[in-house]
């Protein structure tokens, strides 16, 4: 809702004669709070209902998604027409006392339903106890800071900032420790493919550098057969001030964090697709697809 409102204000500023109305839609991912999402075919659980409203053409003309929730294969008749400038990509530690993951007490309980976060935390601290923690941002903050149900959790800095909860972003987790999800920090503005007027109105919101970076990440995820509920962490970013070089980092992990396949490649921006293909091939050679398949089977069985 906060993301949609912010995008709506920009569109309205560019098109002052266009009236905008915010349409709240609850996703399947919001409703399923007591089971691992992988059991329900996690792909698109946070975007499917929004896309259906868009396709219907009666409820909505524009959809605003967190790009990390959007499946890599685009829905027929819909198109991502703009990806605005990316917010910070890192995760932050939410805890009552610890400033860093390494500061958490031995055997501390960390709440998260993200296989990516779970695997990377256990890679750093195999002694920690990982439990499911679902709900919106405010709920997860309350579970840690007030109810003390768990000792800590990890949240995206971008989401906290968009909600005006900047005070909770003071414990950033270094990217060397926890890489972000594919598309983290980026928004996707989606329209119907046949609605040329709305597409034209939204197109100016696109940020080329962000669009190129997340496109690289999504191509890698697609090549590996991963989705937003896979233990895949990936980040493409400018490696130089002049935006001439792109750096692509990725990790594919087992859910227990004991196995971690990594790549770190840098090359000219003009060869980003080639770099992405080479990175995918190297991870596949190392066994990434088999590792992701095993993780999906384990998560669907509810072993996490």
CSV table of C-alpha atoms in Angstrom, one decimal, residues 6-163:
chain,number,residue,atom,x,y,z
A,6,UNK,CA,4.3,6.7,-3.5
A,7,UNK,CA,4.2,5.6,-7.1
A,8,UNK,CA,0.7,7.0,-7.6
A,9,UNK,CA,1.9,10.4,-6.3
A,10,UNK,CA,4.6,10.5,-9.0
A,11,UNK,CA,2.2,9.5,-11.8
A,12,UNK,CA,-0.2,12.1,-10.6
A,13,UNK,CA,2.5,14.8,-10.6
A,14,UNK,CA,3.4,13.9,-14.2
A,15,UNK,CA,-0.3,13.7,-15.2
A,16,UNK,CA,-2.1,16.2,-13.0
A,17,UNK,CA,-5.4,15.7,-14.9
A,18,UNK,CA,-5.5,12.0,-14.2
A,19,UNK,CA,-7.5,10.9,-11.1
A,20,UNK,CA,-6.0,8.0,-9.2
A,21,UNK,CA,-7.6,5.6,-6.8
A,22,UNK,CA,-5.8,3.1,-4.5
A,23,UNK,CA,-7.4,-0.3,-4.5
A,24,UNK,CA,-6.4,-2.6,-1.6
A,25,UNK,CA,-6.0,-6.2,-2.5
A,26,UNK,CA,-5.1,-9.0,-0.1
A,27,UNK,CA,-2.7,-11.5,-1.5
A,28,UNK,CA,-2.7,-15.3,-0.8
A,29,UNK,CA,0.7,-14.8,0.8
A,30,UNK,CA,-0.8,-12.4,3.3
A,31,UNK,CA,-3.5,-14.8,4.2
A,32,UNK,CA,-1.4,-18.0,4.6
A,33,UNK,CA,0.4,-17.4,7.9
A,34,UNK,CA,0.6,-20.8,9.5
A,35,UNK,CA,2.3,-22.9,6.8
A,36,UNK,CA,5.5,-22.7,4.6
A,37,UNK,CA,4.5,-20.9,1.4
A,38,UNK,CA,6.3,-23.5,-0.6
A,39,UNK,CA,3.5,-26.0,0.2
A,40,UNK,CA,1.1,-23.8,-1.7
A,41,UNK,CA,3.2,-23.3,-4.8
A,42,UNK,CA,5.0,-20.2,-3.5
A,43,UNK,CA,5.5,-18.7,-7.0
A,44,UNK,CA,3.4,-15.6,-7.3
A,45,UNK,CA,1.6,-15.9,-4.0
A,46,UNK,CA,2.1,-12.2,-3.2
A,47,UNK,CA,1.3,-11.0,-6.8
A,48,UNK,CA,-1.3,-13.3,-8.3
A,49,UNK,CA,-4.4,-11.6,-6.9
A,50,UNK,CA,-3.1,-8.2,-7.9
A,51,UNK,CA,-2.4,-9.4,-11.4
A,52,UNK,CA,-5.9,-10.9,-11.6
A,53,UNK,CA,-7.5,-7.5,-10.7
A,54,UNK,CA,-5.3,-5.9,-13.4
A,55,UNK,CA,-6.3,-8.4,-16.0
A,56,UNK,CA,-10.0,-8.0,-15.2
A,57,UNK,CA,-9.7,-4.4,-16.2
A,58,UNK,CA,-12.5,-3.3,-13.9
A,59,UNK,CA,-10.7,-2.9,-10.6
A,60,UNK,CA,-7.2,-1.6,-11.6
A,61,UNK,CA,-5.2,-0.2,-14.5
A,62,UNK,CA,-1.8,-0.2,-12.8
A,63,UNK,CA,-0.2,-2.7,-10.4
A,64,UNK,CA,2.8,-1.9,-8.1
A,65,UNK,CA,4.8,-4.9,-6.9
A,66,UNK,CA,7.9,-5.5,-4.9
A,67,UNK,CA,9.9,-6.9,-7.7
A,68,UNK,CA,11.4,-9.6,-5.6
A,69,UNK,CA,7.9,-11.1,-5.2
A,70,UNK,CA,7.2,-11.1,-9.0
A,71,UNK,CA,7.9,-14.4,-10.8
A,72,UNK,CA,10.6,-14.1,-13.5
A,73,UNK,CA,8.2,-15.4,-16.3
A,74,UNK,CA,5.9,-12.5,-17.2
A,75,UNK,CA,2.2,-13.0,-17.1
A,76,UNK,CA,0.7,-13.1,-20.7
A,77,UNK,CA,-1.2,-9.8,-21.5
A,78,UNK,CA,0.7,-7.9,-18.8
A,79,UNK,CA,4.0,-6.1,-18.9
A,80,UNK,CA,6.4,-4.5,-16.5
A,81,UNK,CA,6.6,-1.0,-18.0
A,82,UNK,CA,8.8,0.7,-15.5
A,83,UNK,CA,11.2,-0.1,-12.7
A,84,UNK,CA,11.9,3.1,-10.6
A,85,UNK,CA,15.3,3.9,-9.0
A,86,UNK,CA,16.2,1.2,-6.6
A,87,UNK,CA,16.2,1.7,-2.8
A,88,UNK,CA,19.0,0.2,-0.6
A,89,UNK,CA,19.3,-3.5,-1.3
A,90,UNK,CA,20.6,-4.8,2.1
A,91,UNK,CA,18.9,-6.5,4.9
A,92,UNK,CA,19.0,-5.2,8.5
A,93,UNK,CA,19.2,-7.0,11.8
A,94,UNK,CA,16.3,-6.5,14.1
A,95,UNK,CA,17.2,-7.4,17.7
A,96,UNK,CA,16.8,-6.0,21.2
A,97,UNK,CA,20.5,-5.9,22.0
A,98,UNK,CA,22.8,-7.5,19.4
A,99,UNK,CA,24.3,-5.1,16.8
A,100,UNK,CA,25.5,-7.8,14.4
A,101,UNK,CA,24.6,-11.4,13.6
A,102,UNK,CA,27.9,-12.5,15.3
A,103,UNK,CA,26.8,-10.7,18.5
A,104,UNK,CA,23.7,-12.9,19.0
A,105,UNK,CA,23.9,-15.2,22.0
A,106,UNK,CA,24.8,-18.9,21.4
A,107,UNK,CA,21.6,-20.8,20.3
A,108,UNK,CA,19.6,-17.6,19.9
A,109,UNK,CA,16.2,-17.9,18.1
A,110,UNK,CA,16.0,-16.0,14.8
A,111,UNK,CA,12.5,-15.8,13.1
A,112,UNK,CA,12.2,-15.8,9.3
A,113,UNK,CA,10.3,-17.6,6.7
A,114,UNK,CA,12.8,-16.7,4.0
A,115,UNK,CA,14.9,-19.7,2.8
A,116,UNK,CA,17.5,-17.2,1.6
A,117,UNK,CA,17.9,-15.5,4.9
A,118,UNK,CA,17.7,-18.8,6.9
A,119,UNK,CA,20.5,-20.4,4.8
A,120,UNK,CA,22.8,-17.4,4.9
A,121,UNK,CA,22.3,-16.9,8.7
A,122,UNK,CA,23.1,-20.6,9.3
A,123,UNK,CA,26.1,-20.4,7.1
A,124,UNK,CA,27.5,-17.7,9.4
A,125,UNK,CA,26.1,-19.1,12.7
A,126,UNK,CA,25.1,-22.8,12.5
A,127,UNK,CA,24.3,-22.7,16.3
A,128,UNK,CA,21.3,-20.4,15.8
A,129,UNK,CA,17.8,-21.7,16.0
A,130,UNK,CA,15.7,-20.6,13.0
A,131,UNK,CA,11.9,-20.6,13.4
A,132,UNK,CA,9.1,-19.5,11.1
A,133,UNK,CA,8.0,-15.8,11.6
A,134,UNK,CA,5.3,-14.5,9.3
A,135,UNK,CA,3.2,-11.3,9.2
A,136,UNK,CA,3.6,-7.8,8.0
A,137,UNK,CA,6.6,-5.6,8.9
A,138,UNK,CA,5.0,-4.2,12.0
A,139,UNK,CA,4.0,-7.6,13.3
A,140,UNK,CA,7.5,-9.0,12.9
A,141,UNK,CA,9.0,-5.9,14.7
A,142,UNK,CA,6.6,-6.4,17.5
A,143,UNK,CA,7.4,-10.1,17.8
A,144,UNK,CA,11.1,-9.3,18.4
A,145,UNK,CA,11.1,-6.0,20.2
A,146,UNK,CA,7.9,-6.1,22.4
A,147,UNK,CA,6.6,-9.7,22.7
A,148,UNK,CA,10.1,-11.2,22.6
A,149,UNK,CA,8.8,-14.3,20.8
A,150,UNK,CA,12.2,-14.5,19.0
A,151,UNK,CA,15.6,-12.9,19.7
A,152,UNK,CA,16.0,-11.5,16.2
A,153,UNK,CA,14.8,-11.3,12.6
A,154,UNK,CA,16.1,-9.9,9.3
A,155,UNK,CA,14.1,-7.3,7.3
A,156,UNK,CA,14.8,-5.5,4.1
A,157,UNK,CA,16.0,-1.9,4.6
A,158,UNK,CA,13.9,-0.8,1.6
A,159,UNK,CA,10.6,-1.9,3.1
A,160,UNK,CA,11.4,-0.2,6.4
A,161,UNK,CA,12.3,3.0,4.7
A,162,UNK,CA,9.2,3.1,2.6
A,163,UNK,CA,7.1,2.6,5.7
